[in-house]
CSV table of C-alpha atoms and ligand atoms in Angstrom, one decimal:
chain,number,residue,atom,x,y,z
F,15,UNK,CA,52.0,17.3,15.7
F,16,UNK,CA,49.8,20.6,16.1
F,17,UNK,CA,47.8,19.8,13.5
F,18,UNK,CA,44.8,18.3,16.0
F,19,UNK,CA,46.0,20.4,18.9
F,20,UNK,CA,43.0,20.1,21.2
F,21,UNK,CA,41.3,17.6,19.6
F,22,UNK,CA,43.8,14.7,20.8
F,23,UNK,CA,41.1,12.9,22.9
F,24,UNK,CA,38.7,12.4,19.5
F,25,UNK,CA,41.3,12.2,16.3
F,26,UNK,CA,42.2,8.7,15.6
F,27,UNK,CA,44.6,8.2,13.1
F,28,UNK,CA,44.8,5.4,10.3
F,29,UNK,CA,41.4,3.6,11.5
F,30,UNK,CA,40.1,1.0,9.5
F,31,UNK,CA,37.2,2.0,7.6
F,32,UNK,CA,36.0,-2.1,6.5
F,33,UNK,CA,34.2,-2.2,9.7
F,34,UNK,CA,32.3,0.5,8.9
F,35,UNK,CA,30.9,-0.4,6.4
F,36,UNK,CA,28.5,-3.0,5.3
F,37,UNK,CA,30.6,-4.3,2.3
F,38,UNK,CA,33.4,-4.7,5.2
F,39,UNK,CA,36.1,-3.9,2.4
F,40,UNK,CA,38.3,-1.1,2.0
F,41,UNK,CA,41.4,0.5,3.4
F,42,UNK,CA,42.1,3.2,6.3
F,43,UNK,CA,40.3,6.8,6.9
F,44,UNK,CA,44.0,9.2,7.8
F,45,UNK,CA,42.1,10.7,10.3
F,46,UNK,CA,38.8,9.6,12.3
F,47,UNK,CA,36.9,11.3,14.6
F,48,UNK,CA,33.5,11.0,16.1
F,49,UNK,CA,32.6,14.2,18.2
F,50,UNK,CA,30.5,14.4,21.1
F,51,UNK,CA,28.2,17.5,20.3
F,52,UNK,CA,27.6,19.9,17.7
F,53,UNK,CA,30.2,22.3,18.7
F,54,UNK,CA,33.0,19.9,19.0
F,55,UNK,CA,32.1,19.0,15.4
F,56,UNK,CA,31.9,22.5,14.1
F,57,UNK,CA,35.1,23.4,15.6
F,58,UNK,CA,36.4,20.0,13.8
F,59,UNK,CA,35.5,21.4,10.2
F,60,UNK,CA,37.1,24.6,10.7
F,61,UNK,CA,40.2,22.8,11.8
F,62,UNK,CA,40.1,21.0,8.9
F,63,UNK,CA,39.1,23.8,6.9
F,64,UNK,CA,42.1,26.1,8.2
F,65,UNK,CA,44.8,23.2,7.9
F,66,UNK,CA,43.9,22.7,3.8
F,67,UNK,CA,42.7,18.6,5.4
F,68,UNK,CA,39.7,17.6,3.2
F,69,UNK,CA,36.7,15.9,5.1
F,70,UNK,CA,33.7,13.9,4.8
F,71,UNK,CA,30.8,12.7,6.7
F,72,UNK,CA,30.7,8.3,7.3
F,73,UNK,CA,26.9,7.2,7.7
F,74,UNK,CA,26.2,3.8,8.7
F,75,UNK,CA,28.5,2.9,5.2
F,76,UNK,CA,25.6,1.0,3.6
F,77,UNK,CA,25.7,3.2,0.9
F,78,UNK,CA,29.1,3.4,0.2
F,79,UNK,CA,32.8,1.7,-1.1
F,80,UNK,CA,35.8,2.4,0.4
F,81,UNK,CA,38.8,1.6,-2.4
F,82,UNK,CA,41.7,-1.1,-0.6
F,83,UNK,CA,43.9,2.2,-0.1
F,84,UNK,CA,41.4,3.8,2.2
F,85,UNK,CA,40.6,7.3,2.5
F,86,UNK,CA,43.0,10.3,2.4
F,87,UNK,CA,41.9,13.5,4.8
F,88,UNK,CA,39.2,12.9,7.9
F,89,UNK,CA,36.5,10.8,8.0
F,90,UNK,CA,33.6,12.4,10.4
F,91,UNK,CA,30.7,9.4,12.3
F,92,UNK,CA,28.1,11.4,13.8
F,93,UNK,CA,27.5,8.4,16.3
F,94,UNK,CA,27.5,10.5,19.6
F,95,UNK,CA,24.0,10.7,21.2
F,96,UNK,CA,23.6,14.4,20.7
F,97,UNK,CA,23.2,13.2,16.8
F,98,UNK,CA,21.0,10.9,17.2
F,99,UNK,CA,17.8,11.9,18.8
F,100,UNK,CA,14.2,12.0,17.3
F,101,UNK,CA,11.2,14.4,18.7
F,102,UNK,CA,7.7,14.2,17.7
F,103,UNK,CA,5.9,17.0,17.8
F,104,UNK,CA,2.1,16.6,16.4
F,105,UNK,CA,2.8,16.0,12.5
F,106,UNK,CA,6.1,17.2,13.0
F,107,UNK,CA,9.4,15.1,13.5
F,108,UNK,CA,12.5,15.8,14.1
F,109,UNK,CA,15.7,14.4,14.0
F,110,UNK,CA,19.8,14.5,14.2
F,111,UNK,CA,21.9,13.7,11.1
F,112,UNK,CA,22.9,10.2,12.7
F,113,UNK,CA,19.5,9.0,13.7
F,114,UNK,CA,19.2,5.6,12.0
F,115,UNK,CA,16.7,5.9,9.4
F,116,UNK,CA,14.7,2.2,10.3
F,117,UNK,CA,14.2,4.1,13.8
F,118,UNK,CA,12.9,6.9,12.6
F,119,UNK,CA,10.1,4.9,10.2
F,120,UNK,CA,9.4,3.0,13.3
F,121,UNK,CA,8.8,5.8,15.6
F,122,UNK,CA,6.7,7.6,12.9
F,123,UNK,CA,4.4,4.6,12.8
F,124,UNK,CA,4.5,3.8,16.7
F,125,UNK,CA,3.2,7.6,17.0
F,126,UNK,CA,0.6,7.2,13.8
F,127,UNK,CA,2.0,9.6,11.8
F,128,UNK,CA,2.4,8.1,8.3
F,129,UNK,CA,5.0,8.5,5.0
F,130,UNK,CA,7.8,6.9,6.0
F,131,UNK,CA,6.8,2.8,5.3
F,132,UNK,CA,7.6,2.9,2.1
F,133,UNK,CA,11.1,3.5,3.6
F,134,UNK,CA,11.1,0.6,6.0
F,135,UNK,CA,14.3,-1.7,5.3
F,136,UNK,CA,16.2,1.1,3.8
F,137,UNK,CA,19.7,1.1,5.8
F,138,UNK,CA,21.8,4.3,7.1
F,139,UNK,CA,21.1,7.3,8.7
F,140,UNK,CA,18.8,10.7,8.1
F,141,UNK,CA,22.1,12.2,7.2
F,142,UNK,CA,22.5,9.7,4.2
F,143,UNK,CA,19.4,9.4,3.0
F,144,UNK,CA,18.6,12.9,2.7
F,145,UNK,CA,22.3,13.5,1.0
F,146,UNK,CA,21.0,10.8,-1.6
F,147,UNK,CA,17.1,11.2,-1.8
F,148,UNK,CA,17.1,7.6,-0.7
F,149,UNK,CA,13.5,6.0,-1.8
F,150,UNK,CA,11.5,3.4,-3.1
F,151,UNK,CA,8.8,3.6,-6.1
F,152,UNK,CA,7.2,6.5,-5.6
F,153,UNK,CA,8.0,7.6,-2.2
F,154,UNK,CA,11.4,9.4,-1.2
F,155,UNK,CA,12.4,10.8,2.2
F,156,UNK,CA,13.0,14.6,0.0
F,157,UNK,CA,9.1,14.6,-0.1
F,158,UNK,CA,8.6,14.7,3.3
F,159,UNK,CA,11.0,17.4,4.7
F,160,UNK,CA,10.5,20.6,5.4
F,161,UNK,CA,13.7,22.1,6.9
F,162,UNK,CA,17.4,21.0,7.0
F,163,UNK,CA,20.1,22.3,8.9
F,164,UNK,CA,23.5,21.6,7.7
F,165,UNK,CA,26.9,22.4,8.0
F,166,UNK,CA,29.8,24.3,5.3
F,167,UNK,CA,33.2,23.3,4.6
F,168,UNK,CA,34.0,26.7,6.4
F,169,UNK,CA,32.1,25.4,9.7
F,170,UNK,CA,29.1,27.6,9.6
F,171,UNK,CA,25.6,26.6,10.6
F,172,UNK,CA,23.0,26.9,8.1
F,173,UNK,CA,19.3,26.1,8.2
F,174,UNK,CA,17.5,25.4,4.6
F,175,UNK,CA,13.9,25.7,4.1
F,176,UNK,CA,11.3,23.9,2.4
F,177,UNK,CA,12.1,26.4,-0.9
F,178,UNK,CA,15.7,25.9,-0.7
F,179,UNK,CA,15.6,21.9,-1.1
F,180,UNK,CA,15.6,20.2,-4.3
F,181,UNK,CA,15.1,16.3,-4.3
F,182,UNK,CA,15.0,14.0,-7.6
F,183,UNK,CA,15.7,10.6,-8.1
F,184,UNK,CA,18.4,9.7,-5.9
F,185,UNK,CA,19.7,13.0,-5.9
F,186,UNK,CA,19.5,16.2,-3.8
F,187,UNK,CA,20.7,19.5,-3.6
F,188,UNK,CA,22.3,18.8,-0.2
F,189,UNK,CA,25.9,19.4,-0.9
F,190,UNK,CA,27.5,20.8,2.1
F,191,UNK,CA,29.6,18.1,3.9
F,192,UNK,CA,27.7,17.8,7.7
F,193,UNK,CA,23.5,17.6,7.5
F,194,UNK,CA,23.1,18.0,11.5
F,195,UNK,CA,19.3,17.7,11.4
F,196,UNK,CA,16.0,17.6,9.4
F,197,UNK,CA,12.3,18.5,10.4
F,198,UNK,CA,10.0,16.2,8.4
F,199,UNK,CA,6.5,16.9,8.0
F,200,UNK,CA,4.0,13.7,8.0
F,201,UNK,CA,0.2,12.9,8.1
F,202,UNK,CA,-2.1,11.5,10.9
F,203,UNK,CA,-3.5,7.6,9.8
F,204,UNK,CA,-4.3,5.0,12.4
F,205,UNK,CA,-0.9,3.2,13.9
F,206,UNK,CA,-2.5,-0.4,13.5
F,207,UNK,CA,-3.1,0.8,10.0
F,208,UNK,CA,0.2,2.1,9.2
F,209,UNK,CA,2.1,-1.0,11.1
F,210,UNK,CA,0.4,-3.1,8.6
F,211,UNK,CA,1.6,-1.3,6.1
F,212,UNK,CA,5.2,-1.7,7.4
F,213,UNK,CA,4.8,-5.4,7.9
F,214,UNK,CA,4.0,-5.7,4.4
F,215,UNK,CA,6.4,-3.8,2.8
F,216,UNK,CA,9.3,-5.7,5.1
F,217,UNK,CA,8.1,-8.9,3.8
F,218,UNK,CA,7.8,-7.7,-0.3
F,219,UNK,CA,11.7,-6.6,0.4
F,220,UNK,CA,12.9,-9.6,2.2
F,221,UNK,CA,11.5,-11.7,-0.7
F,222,UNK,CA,13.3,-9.0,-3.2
F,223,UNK,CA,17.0,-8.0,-1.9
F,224,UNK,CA,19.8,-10.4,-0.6
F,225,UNK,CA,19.8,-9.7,3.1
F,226,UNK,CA,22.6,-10.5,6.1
F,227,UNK,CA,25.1,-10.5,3.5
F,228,UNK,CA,27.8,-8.7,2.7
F,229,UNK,CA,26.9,-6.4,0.6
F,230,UNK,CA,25.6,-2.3,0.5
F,231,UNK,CA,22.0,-1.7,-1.1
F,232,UNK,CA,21.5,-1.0,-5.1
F,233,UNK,CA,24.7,-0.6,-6.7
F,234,UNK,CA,23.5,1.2,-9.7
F,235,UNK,CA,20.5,3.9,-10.0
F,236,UNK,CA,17.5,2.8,-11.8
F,237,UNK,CA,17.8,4.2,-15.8
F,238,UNK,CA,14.5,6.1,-16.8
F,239,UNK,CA,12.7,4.4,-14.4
F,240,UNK,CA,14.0,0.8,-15.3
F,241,UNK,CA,15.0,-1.4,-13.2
F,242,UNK,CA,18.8,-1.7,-13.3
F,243,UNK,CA,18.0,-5.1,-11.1
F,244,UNK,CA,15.9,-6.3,-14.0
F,245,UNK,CA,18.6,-4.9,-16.8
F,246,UNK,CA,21.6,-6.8,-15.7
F,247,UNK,CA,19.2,-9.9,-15.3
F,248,UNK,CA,18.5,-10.2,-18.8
F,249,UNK,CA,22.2,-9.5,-19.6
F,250,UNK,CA,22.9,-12.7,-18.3
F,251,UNK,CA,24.8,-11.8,-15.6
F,252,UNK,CA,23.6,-13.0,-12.4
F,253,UNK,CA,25.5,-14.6,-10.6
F,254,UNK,CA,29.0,-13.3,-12.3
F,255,UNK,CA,32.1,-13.4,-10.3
F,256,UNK,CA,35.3,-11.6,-10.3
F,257,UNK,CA,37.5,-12.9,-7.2
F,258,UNK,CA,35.1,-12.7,-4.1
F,259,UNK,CA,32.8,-10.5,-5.8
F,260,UNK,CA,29.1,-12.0,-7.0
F,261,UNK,CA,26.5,-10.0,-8.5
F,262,UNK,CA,23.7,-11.4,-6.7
F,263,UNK,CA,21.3,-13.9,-7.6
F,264,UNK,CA,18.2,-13.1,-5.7
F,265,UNK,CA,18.6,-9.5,-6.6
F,266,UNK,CA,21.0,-8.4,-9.9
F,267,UNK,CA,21.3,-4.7,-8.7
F,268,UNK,CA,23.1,-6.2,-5.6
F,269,UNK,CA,27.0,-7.1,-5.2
F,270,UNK,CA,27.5,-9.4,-2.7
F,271,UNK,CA,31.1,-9.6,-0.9
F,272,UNK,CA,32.8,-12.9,0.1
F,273,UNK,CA,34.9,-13.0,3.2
F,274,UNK,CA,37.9,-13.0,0.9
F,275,UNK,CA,36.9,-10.3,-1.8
F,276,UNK,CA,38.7,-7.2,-1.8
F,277,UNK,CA,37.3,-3.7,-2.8
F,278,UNK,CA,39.1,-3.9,-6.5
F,279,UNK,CA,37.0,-7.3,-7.0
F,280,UNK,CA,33.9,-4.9,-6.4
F,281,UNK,CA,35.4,-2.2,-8.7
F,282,UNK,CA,36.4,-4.8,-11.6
F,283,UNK,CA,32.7,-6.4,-11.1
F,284,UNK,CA,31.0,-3.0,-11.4
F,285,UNK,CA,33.0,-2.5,-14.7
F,286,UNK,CA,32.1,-5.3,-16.1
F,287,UNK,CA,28.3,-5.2,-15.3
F,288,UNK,CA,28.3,-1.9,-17.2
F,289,UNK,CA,30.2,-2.7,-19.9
F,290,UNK,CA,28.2,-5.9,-21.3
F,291,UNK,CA,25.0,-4.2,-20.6
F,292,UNK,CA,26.0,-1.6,-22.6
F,293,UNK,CA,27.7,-3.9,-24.9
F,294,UNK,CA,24.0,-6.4,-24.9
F,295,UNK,CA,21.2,-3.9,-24.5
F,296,UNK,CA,22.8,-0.5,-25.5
F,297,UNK,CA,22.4,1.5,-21.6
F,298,UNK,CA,24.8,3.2,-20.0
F,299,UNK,CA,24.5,2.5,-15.7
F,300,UNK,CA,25.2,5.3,-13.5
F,301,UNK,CA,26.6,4.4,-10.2
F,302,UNK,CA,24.5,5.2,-6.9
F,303,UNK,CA,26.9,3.3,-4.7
F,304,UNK,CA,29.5,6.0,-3.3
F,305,UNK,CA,33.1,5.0,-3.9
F,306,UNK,CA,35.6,6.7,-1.3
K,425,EPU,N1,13.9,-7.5,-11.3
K,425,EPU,C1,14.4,-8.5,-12.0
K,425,EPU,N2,15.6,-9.0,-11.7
K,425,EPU,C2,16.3,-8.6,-10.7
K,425,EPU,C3,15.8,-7.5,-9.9
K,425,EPU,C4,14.6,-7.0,-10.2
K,425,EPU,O1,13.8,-8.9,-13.0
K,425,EPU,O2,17.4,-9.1,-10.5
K,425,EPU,C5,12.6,-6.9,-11.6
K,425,EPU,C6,11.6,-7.2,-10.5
K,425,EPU,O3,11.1,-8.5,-10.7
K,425,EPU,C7,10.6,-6.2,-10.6
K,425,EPU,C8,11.4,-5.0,-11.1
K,425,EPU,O4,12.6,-5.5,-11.6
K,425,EPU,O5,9.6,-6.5,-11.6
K,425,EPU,C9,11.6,-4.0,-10.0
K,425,EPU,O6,12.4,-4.6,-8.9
K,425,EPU,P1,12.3,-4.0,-7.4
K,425,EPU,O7,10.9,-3.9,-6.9
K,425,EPU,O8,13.2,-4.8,-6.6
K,425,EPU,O9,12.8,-2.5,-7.5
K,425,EPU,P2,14.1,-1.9,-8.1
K,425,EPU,O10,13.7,-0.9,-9.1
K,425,EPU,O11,15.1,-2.9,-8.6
K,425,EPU,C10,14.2,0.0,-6.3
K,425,EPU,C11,15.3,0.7,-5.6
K,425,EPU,C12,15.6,0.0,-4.3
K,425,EPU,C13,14.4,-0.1,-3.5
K,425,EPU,C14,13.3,-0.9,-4.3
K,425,EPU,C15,12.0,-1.0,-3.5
K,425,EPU,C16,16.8,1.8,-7.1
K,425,EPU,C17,18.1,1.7,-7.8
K,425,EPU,N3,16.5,0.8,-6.4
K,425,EPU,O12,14.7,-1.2,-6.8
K,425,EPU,O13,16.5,0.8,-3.6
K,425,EPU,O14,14.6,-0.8,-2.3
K,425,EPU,O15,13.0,-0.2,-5.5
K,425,EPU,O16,11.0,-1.4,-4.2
K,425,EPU,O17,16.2,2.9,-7.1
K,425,EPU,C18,18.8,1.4,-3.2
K,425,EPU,O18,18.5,2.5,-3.6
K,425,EPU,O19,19.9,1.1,-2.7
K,425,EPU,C19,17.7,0.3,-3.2
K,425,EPU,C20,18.0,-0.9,-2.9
């Protein structure tokens, strides 16, 4: 097979996906890879680019569903060090695309530079969170960066200002495949200050979302600024089941997974949340949780 030629030593083939994610469901990527350093992966997406193979970028998977027939085309994990890293530089900070996003709150905190608490508890990587906006009320990650650098289907390198960024609710205008690295621009407070802060807003979520479960975060976004949580409450339906499938009871925007559900479980359980909430209180749900 030519099609990896040279890239034998990183191109797995038929790897299972479940792990990879926090629901721990789904089938097989067709191709895996996780490079070493940014060339390696730029030469990747040209590969895939010249051989017609469709690709996409794996965060940490907290955000995401991968269907029981697993993924067609390569799956890309920006895991390698050179991905990862975080700088400080006065107000400035900047990280890789695979930096976990609960390190990077921490770090801004431990050097006293403030923005990020809001975001503390919020799973996945820079990469992920800036591809969906990824917030809480009132505060997003969009708000606070500056410069992206990201990566086309065709392979090229491309750095986007400040001008060139659009962020709304969940949502941004980061649609190229690979986000290699962000500069985020944050504010001087006191770091005993802001590690209150933190503490605080760790607790208010622990109370709030089913944690150490099986499960991604918010299934659906939040309608108009309602909570979706709050809307599928009053439909009744906490606590609703299809096979090992249970919308959640502490928080009814969550799905949680049993060890024996299977991704179509998940799929039937989201269909049927957004039917009888339509059906009882007349509003439509819009997915945030990807489905691969
Ligand atoms: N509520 C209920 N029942 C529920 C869930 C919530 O009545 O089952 C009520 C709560 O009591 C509260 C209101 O709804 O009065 C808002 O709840 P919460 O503070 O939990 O916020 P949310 O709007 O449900 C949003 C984000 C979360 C984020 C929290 C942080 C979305 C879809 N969700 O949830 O983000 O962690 O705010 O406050 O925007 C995610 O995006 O994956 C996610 C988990």
């Amino acid at each position: 097979m030519g099609l990896w030629n040279g890239f034998e030593k990183i191109v797995r083939q038929d790897e299972p996906l479940a792990m990879h994610t926090w629901f721990q469901l789904g089938g097989p990527a067709e191709y895996f890879a996780e490079p070493a350093n940014p060339d390696e992966l730029i030469a990747l997406v040209r590969r895939c680019h010249e051989e017609g193979v469709p690709m996409r970028v794996l965060g940490r998977g907290s955000n995401i569903l991968v269907r029981d027939e697993g993924v067609p085309g390569m799956v890309i994990r920006l895991s390698a060090p050179a991905f990862c890293g975080i700088e400080v530089h006065k107000d400035m900070m900047a990280a890789g695309g695979g930096a976990k996003l609960g390190r990077i709150v921490t770090t801004a905190v431990h050097e006293g530079l403030a923005g990020l608490e809001a975001l503390v508890a919020i799973p996945g990587t820079l990469g992920g969170a800036l591809h969906g906006n990824a917030g809480t009320h009132g505060s997003d990650i969009g708000q606070w960066t500056t410069r992206v650098a990201v990566v086309t289907r065709t392979g090229e390198v491309l750095e986007r200002p400040r001008e060139d960024l659009e962020f709304a609710y969940r949502e941004s205008s980061l649609d190229e495949p690979v986000i290699l690295n962000a500069q985020l621009e944050l504010e001087r407070d006191d770091p005993r200050e802001l590690t209150r802060r933190l503490q605080k807003q760790w607790i208010v979520r622990k109370a709030s979302q089913p944690m150490g479960h099986q499960c991604a975060g918010c299934v659906f976004k939040n309608p108009r600024g309602v909570s979706a949580g709050d809307l599928i409450e009053r439909a009744g339906l906490k606590g609703t089941r299809i096979g090992g499938a249970v919308v959640s009871d502490r928080h009814a925007n969550f799905i949680i997974a049993e060890p024996e559900a299977s991704s179509q479980d998940v799929l039937r359980l989201i269909d049927l949340v957004r039917s009888q909430v339509h059906e009882r209180l007349g509003i439509e749900l819009e997915l945030e949780l990807e489905i691969w």
